[in-house]
Short mmCIF file of C-alpha atoms and ligand atoms in Angstrom, two decimals:
data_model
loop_
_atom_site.label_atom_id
_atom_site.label_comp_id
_atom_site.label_asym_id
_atom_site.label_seq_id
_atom_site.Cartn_x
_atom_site.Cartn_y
_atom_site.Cartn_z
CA UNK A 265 225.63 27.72 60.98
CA UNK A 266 225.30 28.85 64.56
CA UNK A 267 223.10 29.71 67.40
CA UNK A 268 222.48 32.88 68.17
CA UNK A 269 220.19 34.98 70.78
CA UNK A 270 218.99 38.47 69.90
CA UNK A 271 217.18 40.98 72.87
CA UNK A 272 215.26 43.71 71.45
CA UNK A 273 214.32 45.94 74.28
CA UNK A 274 211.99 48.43 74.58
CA UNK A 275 212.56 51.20 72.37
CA UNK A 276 213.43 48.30 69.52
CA UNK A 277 209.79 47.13 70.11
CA UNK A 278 208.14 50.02 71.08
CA UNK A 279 205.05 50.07 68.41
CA UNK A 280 203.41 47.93 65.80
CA UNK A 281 206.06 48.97 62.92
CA UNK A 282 209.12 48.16 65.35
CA UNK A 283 208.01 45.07 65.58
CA UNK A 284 207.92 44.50 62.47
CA UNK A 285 210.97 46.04 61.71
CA UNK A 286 212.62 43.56 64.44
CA UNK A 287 211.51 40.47 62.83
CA UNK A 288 213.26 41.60 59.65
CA UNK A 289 216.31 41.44 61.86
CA UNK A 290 215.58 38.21 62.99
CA UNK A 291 214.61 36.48 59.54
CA UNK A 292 217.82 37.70 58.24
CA UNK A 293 219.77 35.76 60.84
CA UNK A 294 217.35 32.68 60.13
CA UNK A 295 217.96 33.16 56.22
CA UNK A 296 221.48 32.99 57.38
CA UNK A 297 220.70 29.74 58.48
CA UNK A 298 221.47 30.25 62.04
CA UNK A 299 219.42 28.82 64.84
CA UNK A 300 217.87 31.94 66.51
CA UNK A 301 216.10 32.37 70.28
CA UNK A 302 214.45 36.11 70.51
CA UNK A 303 214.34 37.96 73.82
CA UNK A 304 211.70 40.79 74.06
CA UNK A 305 211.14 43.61 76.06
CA UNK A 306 207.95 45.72 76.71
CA UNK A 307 206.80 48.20 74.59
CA UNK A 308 208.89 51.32 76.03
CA UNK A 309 206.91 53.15 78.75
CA UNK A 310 204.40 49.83 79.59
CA UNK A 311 206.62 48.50 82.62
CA UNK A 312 206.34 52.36 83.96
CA UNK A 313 202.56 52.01 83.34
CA UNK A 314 202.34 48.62 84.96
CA UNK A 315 204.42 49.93 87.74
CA UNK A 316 202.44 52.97 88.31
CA UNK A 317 199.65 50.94 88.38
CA UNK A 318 200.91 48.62 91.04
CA UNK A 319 201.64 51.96 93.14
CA UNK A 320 198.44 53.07 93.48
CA UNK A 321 196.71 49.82 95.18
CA UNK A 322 196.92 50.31 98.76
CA UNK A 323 199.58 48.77 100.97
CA UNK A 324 199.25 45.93 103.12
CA UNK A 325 200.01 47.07 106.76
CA UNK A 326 203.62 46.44 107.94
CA UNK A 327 204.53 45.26 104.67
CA UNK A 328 208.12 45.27 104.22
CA UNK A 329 207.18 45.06 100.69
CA UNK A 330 206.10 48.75 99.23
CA UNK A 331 203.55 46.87 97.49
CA UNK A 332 200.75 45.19 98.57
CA UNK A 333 201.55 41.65 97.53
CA UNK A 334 205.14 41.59 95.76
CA UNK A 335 203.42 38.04 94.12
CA UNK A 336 201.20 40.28 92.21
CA UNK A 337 203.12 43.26 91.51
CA UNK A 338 204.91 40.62 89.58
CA UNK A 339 201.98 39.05 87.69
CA UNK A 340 201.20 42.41 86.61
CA UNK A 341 204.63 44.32 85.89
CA UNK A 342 205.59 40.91 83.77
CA UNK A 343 202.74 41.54 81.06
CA UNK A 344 204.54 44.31 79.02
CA UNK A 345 206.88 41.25 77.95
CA UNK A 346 203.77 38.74 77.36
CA UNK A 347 202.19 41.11 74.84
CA UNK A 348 205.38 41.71 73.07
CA UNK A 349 206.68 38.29 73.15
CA UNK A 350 202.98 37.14 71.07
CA UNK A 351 203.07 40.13 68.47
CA UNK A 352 206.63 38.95 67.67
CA UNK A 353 206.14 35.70 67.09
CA UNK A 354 202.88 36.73 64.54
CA UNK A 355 205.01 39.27 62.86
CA UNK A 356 207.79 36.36 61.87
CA UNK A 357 204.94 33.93 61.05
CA UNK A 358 203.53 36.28 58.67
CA UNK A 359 207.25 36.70 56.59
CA UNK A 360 207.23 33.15 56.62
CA UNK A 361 209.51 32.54 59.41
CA UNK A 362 208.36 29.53 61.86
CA UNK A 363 208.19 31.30 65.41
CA UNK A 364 206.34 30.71 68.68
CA UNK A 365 206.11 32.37 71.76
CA UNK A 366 207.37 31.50 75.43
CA UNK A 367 206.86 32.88 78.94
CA UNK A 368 209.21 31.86 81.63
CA UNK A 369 207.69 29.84 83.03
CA UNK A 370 206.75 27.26 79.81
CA UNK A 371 210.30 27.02 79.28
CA UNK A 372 210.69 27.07 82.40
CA UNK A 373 212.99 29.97 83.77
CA UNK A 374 213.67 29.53 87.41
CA UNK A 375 214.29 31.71 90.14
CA UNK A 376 214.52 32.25 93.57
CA UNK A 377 211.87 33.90 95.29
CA UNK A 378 213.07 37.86 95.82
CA UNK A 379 209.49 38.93 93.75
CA UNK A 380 210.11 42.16 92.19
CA UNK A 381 214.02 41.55 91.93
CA UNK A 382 214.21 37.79 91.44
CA UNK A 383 217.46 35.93 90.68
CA UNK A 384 217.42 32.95 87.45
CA UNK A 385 218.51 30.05 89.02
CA UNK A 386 218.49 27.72 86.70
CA UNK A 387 217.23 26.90 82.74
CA UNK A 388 215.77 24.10 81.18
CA UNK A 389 216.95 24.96 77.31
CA UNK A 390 216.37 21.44 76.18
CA UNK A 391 212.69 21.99 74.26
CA UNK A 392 213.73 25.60 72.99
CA UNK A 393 217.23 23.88 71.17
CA UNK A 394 215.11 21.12 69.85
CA UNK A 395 212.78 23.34 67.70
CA UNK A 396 215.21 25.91 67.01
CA UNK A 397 217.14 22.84 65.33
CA UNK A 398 213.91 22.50 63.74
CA UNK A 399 213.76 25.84 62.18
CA UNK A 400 211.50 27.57 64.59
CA UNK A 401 212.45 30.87 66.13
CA UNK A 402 211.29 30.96 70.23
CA UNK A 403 210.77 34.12 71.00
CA UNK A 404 210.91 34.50 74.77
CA UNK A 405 209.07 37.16 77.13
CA UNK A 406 212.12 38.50 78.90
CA UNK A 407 211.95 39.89 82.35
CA UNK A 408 210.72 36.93 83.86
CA UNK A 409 210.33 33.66 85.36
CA UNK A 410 209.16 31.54 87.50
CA UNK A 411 209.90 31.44 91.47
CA UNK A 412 210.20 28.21 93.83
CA UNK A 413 206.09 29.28 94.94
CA UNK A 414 205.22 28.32 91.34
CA UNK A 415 204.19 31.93 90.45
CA UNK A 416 205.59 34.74 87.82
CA UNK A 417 208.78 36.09 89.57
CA UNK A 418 210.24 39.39 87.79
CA UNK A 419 214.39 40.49 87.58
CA UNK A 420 214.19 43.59 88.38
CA UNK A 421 214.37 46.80 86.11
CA UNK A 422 215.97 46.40 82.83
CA UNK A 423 215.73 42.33 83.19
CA UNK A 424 215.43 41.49 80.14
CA UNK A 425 219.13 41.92 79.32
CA UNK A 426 219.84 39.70 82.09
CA UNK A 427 217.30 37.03 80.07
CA UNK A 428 219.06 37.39 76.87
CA UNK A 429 222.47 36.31 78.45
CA UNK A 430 220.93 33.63 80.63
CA UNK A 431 219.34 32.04 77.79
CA UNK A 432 222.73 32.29 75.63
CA UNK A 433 224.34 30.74 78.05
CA UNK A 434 221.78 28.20 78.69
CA UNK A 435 221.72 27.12 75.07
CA UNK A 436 225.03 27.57 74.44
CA UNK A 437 224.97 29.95 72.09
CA UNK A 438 227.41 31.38 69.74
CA UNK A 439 226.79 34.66 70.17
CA UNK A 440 224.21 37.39 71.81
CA UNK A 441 222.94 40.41 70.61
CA UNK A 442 221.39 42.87 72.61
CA UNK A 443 219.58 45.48 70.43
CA UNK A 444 219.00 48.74 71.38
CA UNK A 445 218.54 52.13 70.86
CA UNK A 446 222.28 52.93 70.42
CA UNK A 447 224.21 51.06 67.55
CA UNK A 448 226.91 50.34 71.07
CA UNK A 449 228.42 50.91 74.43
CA UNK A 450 230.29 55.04 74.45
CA UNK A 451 232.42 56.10 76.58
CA UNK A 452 229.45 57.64 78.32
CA UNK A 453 226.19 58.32 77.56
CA UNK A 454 225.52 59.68 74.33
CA UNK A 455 222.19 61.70 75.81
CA UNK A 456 224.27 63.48 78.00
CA UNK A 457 227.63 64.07 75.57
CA UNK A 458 227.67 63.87 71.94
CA UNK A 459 231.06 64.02 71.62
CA UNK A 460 230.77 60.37 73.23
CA UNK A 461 232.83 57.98 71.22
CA UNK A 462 231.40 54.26 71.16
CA UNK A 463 233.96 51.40 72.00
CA UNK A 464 234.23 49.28 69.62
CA UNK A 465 235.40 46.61 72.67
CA UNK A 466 234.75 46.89 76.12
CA UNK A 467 235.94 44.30 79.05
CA UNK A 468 233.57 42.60 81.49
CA UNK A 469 234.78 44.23 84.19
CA UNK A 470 234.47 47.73 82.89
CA UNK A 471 231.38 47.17 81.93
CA UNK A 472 230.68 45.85 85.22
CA UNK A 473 231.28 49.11 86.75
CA UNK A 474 229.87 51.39 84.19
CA UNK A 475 226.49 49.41 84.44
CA UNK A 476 226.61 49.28 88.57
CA UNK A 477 227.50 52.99 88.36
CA UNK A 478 224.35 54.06 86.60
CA UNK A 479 225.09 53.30 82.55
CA UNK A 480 221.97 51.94 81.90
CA UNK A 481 222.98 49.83 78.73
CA UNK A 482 223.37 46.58 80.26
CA UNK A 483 221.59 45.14 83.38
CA UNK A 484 224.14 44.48 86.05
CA UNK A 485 223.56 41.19 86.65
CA UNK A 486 223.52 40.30 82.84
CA UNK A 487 227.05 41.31 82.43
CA UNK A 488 228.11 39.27 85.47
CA UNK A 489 226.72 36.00 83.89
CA UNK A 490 228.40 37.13 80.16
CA UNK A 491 231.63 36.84 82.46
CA UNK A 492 230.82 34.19 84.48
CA UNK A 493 229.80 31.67 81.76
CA UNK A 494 231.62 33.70 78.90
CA UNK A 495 228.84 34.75 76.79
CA UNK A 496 230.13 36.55 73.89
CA UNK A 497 227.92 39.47 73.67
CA UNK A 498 227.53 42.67 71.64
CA UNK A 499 225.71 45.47 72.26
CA UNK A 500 224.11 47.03 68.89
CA UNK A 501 221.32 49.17 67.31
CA UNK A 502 217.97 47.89 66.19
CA UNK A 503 217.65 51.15 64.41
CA UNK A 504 219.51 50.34 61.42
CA UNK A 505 218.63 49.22 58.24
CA UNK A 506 218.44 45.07 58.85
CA UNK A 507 219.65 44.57 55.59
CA UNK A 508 222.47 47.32 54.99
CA UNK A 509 225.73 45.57 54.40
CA UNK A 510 227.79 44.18 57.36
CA UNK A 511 224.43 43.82 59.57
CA UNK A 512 224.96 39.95 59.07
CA UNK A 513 228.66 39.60 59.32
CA UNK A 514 229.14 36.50 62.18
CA UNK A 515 232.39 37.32 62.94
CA UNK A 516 232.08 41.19 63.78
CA UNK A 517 228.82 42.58 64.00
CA UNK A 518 228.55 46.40 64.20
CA UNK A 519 228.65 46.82 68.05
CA UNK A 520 230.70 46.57 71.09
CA UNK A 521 231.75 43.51 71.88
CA UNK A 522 231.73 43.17 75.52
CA UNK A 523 235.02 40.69 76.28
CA UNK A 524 237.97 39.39 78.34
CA UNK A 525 240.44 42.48 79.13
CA UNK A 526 243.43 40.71 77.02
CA UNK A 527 241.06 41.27 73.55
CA UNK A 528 241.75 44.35 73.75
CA UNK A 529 244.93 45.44 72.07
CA UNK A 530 244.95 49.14 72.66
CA UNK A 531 244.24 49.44 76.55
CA UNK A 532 243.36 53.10 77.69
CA UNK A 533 243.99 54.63 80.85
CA UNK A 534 240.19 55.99 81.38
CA UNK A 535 237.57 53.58 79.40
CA UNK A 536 234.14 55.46 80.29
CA UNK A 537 232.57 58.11 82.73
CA UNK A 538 229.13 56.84 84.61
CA UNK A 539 226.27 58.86 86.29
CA UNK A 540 223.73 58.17 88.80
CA UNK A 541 221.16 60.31 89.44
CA UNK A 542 218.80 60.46 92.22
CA UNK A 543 221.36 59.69 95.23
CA UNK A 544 220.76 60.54 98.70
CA UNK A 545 223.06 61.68 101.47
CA UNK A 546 222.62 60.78 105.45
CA UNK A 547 224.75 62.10 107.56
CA UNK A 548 225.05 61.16 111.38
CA UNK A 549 226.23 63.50 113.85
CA UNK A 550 228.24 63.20 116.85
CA UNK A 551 227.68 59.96 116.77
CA UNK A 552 229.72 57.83 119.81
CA UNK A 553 233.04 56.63 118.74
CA UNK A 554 233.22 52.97 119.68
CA UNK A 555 233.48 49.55 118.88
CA UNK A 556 229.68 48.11 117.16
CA UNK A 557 228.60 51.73 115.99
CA UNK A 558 228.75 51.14 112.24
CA UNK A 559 227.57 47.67 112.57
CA UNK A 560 224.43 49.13 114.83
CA UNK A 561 223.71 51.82 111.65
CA UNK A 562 224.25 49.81 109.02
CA UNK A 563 223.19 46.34 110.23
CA UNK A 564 219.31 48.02 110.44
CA UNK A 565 219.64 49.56 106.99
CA UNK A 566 220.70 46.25 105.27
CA UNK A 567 217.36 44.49 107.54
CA UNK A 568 215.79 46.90 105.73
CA UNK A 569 216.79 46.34 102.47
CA UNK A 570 218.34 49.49 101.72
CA UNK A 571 221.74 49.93 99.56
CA UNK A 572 224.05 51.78 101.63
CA UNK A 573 226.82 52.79 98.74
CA UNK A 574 229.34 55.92 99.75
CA UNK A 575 230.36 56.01 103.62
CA UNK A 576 232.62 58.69 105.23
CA UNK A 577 233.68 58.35 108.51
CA UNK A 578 235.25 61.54 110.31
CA UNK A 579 238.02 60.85 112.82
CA UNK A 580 237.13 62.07 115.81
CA UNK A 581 238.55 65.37 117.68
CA UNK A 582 238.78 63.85 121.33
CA UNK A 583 237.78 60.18 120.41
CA UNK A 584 234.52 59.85 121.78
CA UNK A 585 232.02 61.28 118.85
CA UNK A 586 232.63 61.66 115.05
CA UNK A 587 230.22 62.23 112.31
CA UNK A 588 229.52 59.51 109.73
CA UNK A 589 228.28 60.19 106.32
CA UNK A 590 226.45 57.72 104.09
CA UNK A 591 224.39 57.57 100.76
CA UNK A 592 221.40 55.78 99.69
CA UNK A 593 219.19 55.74 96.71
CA UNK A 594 216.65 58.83 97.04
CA UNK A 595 213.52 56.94 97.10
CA UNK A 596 214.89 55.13 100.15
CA UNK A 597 215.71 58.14 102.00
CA UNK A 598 212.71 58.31 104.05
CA UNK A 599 212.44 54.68 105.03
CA UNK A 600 217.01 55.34 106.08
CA UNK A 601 215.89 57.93 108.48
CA UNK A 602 212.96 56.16 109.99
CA UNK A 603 215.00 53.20 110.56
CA UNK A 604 217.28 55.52 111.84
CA UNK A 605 215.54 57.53 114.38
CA UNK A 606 213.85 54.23 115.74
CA UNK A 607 217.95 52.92 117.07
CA UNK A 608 218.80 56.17 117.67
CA UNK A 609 219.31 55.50 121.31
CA UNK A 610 221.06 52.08 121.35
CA UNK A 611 223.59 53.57 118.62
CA UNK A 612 223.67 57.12 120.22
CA UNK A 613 223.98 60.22 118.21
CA UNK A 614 222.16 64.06 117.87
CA UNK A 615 221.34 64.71 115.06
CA UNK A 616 220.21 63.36 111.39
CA UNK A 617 220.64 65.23 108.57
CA UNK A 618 219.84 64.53 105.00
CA UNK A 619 219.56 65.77 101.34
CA UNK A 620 217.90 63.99 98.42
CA UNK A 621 218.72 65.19 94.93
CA UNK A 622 222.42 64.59 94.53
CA UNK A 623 224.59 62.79 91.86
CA UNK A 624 226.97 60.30 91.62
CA UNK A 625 229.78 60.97 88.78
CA UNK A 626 232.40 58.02 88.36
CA UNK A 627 235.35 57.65 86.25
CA UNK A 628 235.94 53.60 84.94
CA UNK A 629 239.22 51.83 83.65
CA UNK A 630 241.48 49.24 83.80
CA UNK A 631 244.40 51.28 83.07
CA UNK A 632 244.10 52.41 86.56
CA UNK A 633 245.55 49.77 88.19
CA UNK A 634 248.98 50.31 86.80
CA UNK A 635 248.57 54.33 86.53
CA UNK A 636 248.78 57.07 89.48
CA UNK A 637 247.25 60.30 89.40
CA UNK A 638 244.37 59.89 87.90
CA UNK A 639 242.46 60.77 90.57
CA UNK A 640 243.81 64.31 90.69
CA UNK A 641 242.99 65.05 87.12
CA UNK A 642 239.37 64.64 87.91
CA UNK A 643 239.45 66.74 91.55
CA UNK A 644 241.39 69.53 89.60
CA UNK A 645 239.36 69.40 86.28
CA UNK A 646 236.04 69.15 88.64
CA UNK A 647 237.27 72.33 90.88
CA UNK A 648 237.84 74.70 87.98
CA UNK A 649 234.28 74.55 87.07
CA UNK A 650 232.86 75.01 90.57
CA UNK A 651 232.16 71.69 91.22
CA UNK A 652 232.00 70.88 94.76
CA UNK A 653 232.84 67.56 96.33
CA UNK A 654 230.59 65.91 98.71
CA UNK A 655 232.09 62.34 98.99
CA UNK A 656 234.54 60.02 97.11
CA UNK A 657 235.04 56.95 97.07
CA UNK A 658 237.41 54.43 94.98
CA UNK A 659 238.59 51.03 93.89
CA UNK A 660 241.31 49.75 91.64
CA UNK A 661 239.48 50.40 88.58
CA UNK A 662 236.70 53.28 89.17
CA UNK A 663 236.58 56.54 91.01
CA UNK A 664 233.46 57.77 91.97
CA UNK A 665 232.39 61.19 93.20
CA UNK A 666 229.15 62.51 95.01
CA UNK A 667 227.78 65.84 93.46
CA UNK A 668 225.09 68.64 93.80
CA UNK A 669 222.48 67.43 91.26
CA UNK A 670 222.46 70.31 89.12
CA UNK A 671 225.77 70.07 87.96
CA UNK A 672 225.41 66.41 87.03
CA UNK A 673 225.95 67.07 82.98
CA UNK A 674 228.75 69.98 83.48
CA UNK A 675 230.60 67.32 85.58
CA UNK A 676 229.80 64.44 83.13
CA UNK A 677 231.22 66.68 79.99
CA UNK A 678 234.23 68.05 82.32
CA UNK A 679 235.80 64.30 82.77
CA UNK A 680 235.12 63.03 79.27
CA UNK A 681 237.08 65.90 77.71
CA UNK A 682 239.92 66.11 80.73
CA UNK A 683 240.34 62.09 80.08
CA UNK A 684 240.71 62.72 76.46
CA UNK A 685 237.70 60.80 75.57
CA UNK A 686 236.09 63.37 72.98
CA UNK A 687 235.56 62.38 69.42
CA UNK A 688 238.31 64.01 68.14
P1 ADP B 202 216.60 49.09 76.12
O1 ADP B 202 215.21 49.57 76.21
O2 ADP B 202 216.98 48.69 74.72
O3 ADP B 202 216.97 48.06 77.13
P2 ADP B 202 217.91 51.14 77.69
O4 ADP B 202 217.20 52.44 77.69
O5 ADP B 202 217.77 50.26 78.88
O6 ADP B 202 217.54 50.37 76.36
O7 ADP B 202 219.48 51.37 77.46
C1 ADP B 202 219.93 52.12 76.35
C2 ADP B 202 220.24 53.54 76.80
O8 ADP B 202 221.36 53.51 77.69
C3 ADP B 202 220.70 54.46 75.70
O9 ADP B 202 219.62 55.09 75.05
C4 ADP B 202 221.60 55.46 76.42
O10 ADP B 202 220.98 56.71 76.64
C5 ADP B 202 221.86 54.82 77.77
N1 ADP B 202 223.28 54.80 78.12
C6 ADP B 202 223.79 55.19 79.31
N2 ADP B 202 225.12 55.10 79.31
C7 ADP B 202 225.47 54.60 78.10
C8 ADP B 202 226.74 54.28 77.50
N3 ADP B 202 227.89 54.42 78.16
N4 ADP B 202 226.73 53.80 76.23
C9 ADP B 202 225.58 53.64 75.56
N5 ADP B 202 224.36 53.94 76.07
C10 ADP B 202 224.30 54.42 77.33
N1 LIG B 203 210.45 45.83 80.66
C1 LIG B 203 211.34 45.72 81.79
C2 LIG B 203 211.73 47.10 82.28
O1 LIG B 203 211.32 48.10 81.69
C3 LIG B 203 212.55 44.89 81.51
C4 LIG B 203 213.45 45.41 80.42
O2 LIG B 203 213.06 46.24 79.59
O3 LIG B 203 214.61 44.98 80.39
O4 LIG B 203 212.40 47.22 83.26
MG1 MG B 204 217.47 48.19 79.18
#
């Protein structure tokens, strides 16, 4: 017997019969006779809904926030998982499967106070293990908790992963499963490439990257708590038959099991190729070359709360202006260039120019530590097609590289094959 936590996000609970079909799932864990926490998602398409909502209220004045009152957007956004979290626990109760429903805040979940992009701080798992010894299935609203203010405080965008593992680890669980849409974690997406091959292991710090570098599998932050307090977790499909044989094995689920790099036997040079879309590129010309420049650009921009990722810095002709290159997220492109324009004098530059649109492609494995070259693969393989290069930037493990937008897929495809990562 062990304890297990299973996150069914949104696609997995999208409508009435998902639902349903999830708590067959569940009850075959339970019939199992494990002890079994649930972490929902919204229905697919509500947290847009509640979002878009949000958006249209009018903004406070000088808010730094871009919503009215970040306390409400998160009242409102965290509702999706409230819904889903009650129809869940009916849908067990009615197969005969003891179940009840929690918000954050009952259990409680706490976090900091960032509304809108909250951290967990800390879980109180005690109540939750005492039923589930019981028999009773909690089924928790993911996505949320609650903040220091004693009000609903939401994680951010895809949350609910990062619920799943905080619960496992809270617990202590054996094992979690995070259900989705794709029966595992491929060596990129399979939208894009169908040749994609799933892993059948991937390590935390791969995974790291590929999430951080747009693979939208696995919230960021959930795969830095797997890591940090070692939460063995798989990534698998909801979409399969609960019952078909091996859906129940305990010691090797159908999945990826996201692990410590020395699990994996067979270690490949390239693991995965990532995407972001909707990147942003600032650049800032003749800007004076001296001590406290980058610190006066960027030192605003963080202030603001804007990510500042890629940054290329010319050298100089005659040392006393240079032109320095950055990228942000698109929808933050505006708010860059205002803060810009308003230090324009103290930093001391003529001109800002900018482009929306763009895409960042990246290349992620551990093999690259201990292999040269592989860099030069992808600038050759990328060239043949066209491809121009706007940026790159790297790190012992990851290469990343800052596209026109349109050629996002063509690059995608182009490093999967050059890599070798095709199904074969
Ligand atoms: P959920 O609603 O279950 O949280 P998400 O939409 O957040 O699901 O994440 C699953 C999606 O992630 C898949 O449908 C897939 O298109 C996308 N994805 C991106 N990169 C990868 C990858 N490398 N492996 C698997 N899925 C990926
Ligand atoms: N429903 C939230 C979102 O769409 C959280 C999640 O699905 O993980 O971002
Ligand atoms: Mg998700």
């Amino acid at each position: 017997m062990a304890r297990i936590v299973m996150k069914f996000g949104g696609t997995s609970v999208a409508d009435i019969d998902r639902i349903h079909n999830v708590a067959r799932h569940v009850k075959r864990e339970t019939d199992a006779g494990h002890e079994v926490a649930v972490v929902v998602s919204a229905m697919s398409g509500k947290t847009n809904e509640l979002v878009g909502w949000a958006q249209t209220m009018p903004k406070a004045t000088g808010a730094e926030s871009p919503f009215y009152d970040a306390r409400e957007y998160d009242a409102i956004v965290a509702s999706g998982e409230q819904v889903t979290s009650g129809l869940l626990a009916i849908a067990l109760q009615s197969m005969g499967v003891d179940a009840r429903s929690w918000q954050g805040w009952q259990i409680p979940i706490r976090t900091d106070n960032a509304h809108g992009a909250a951290r967990i701080q800390d879980i109180d798992g005690s109540e939750i293990v005492r039923r589930m010894g019981t028999g009773q299935v909690a089924v928790v609203a993911g996505f949320q908790g609650i903040g220091p203010d004693n009000r609903i405080a939401t994680l951010g965008r895809g949350g609910s992963d990062t619920s799943a593992v905080a619960v496992a680890a809270a617990v202590k669980a054996d094992r979690c499963d995070i259900y989705t849409d794709v029966d595992g974690v491929y060596t990129t997406d399979p939208r894009i490439e169908p040749k994609a091959r799933r892993l059948p292991k991937i390590s935390f710090e791969e995974m790291l990257e590929m999430a951080s570098l747009g693979a939208k599998v696995l919230q960021v932050r959930s795969v830095e708590l797997a890591m940090v307090h070692k939460v063995r977790t798989f990534v698998r499909s909801s979409f399969e038959d609960p019952d078909a044989p091996g859906m129940g094995d305990f010691d090797n689920p159908p999945g990826t099991l996201i692990c410590d790099e020395d699990e994996i036997v067979e270690q490949q040079v390239v693991t995965g190729i990532a995407y972001a879309k909707d990147e942003a590129q600032i650049s800032l010309r003749r800007v004076s070359d001296r001590p406290g420049v980058s610190a006066g650009i960027f030192g605003p921009l963080a202030e603001s709360n804007i990510n500042v990722d890629m940054i290329v810095q010319n050298i100089s002709e005659d040392g006393s202006r240079t032109d320095m290159t950055f990228t942000v997220p698109s929808g933050d492109l505006e708010k860059a260039v205002s803060v810009l324009e308003k230090v324009r004098d103290t930093i001391g530059f003529d001109a800002i120019q900018s482009e929306a649109g763009l895409v960042k492609v990246s290349v992620i494995g551990i093999g690259m530590r201990s292999h040269a070259g592989v860099a030069a693969i992808a600038f050759k393989a990328l060239a043949e097609k066209g491809i121009n290069i706007r940026a790159i930037t790297t790190s012992e493990i990851k290469i990343s590289i800052l596209i026109d937008g349109p050629y996002a897929e063509l690059a995608v495809r182009t490093l999967h094959s050059v890599y070798g990562l095709d199904k074969q």
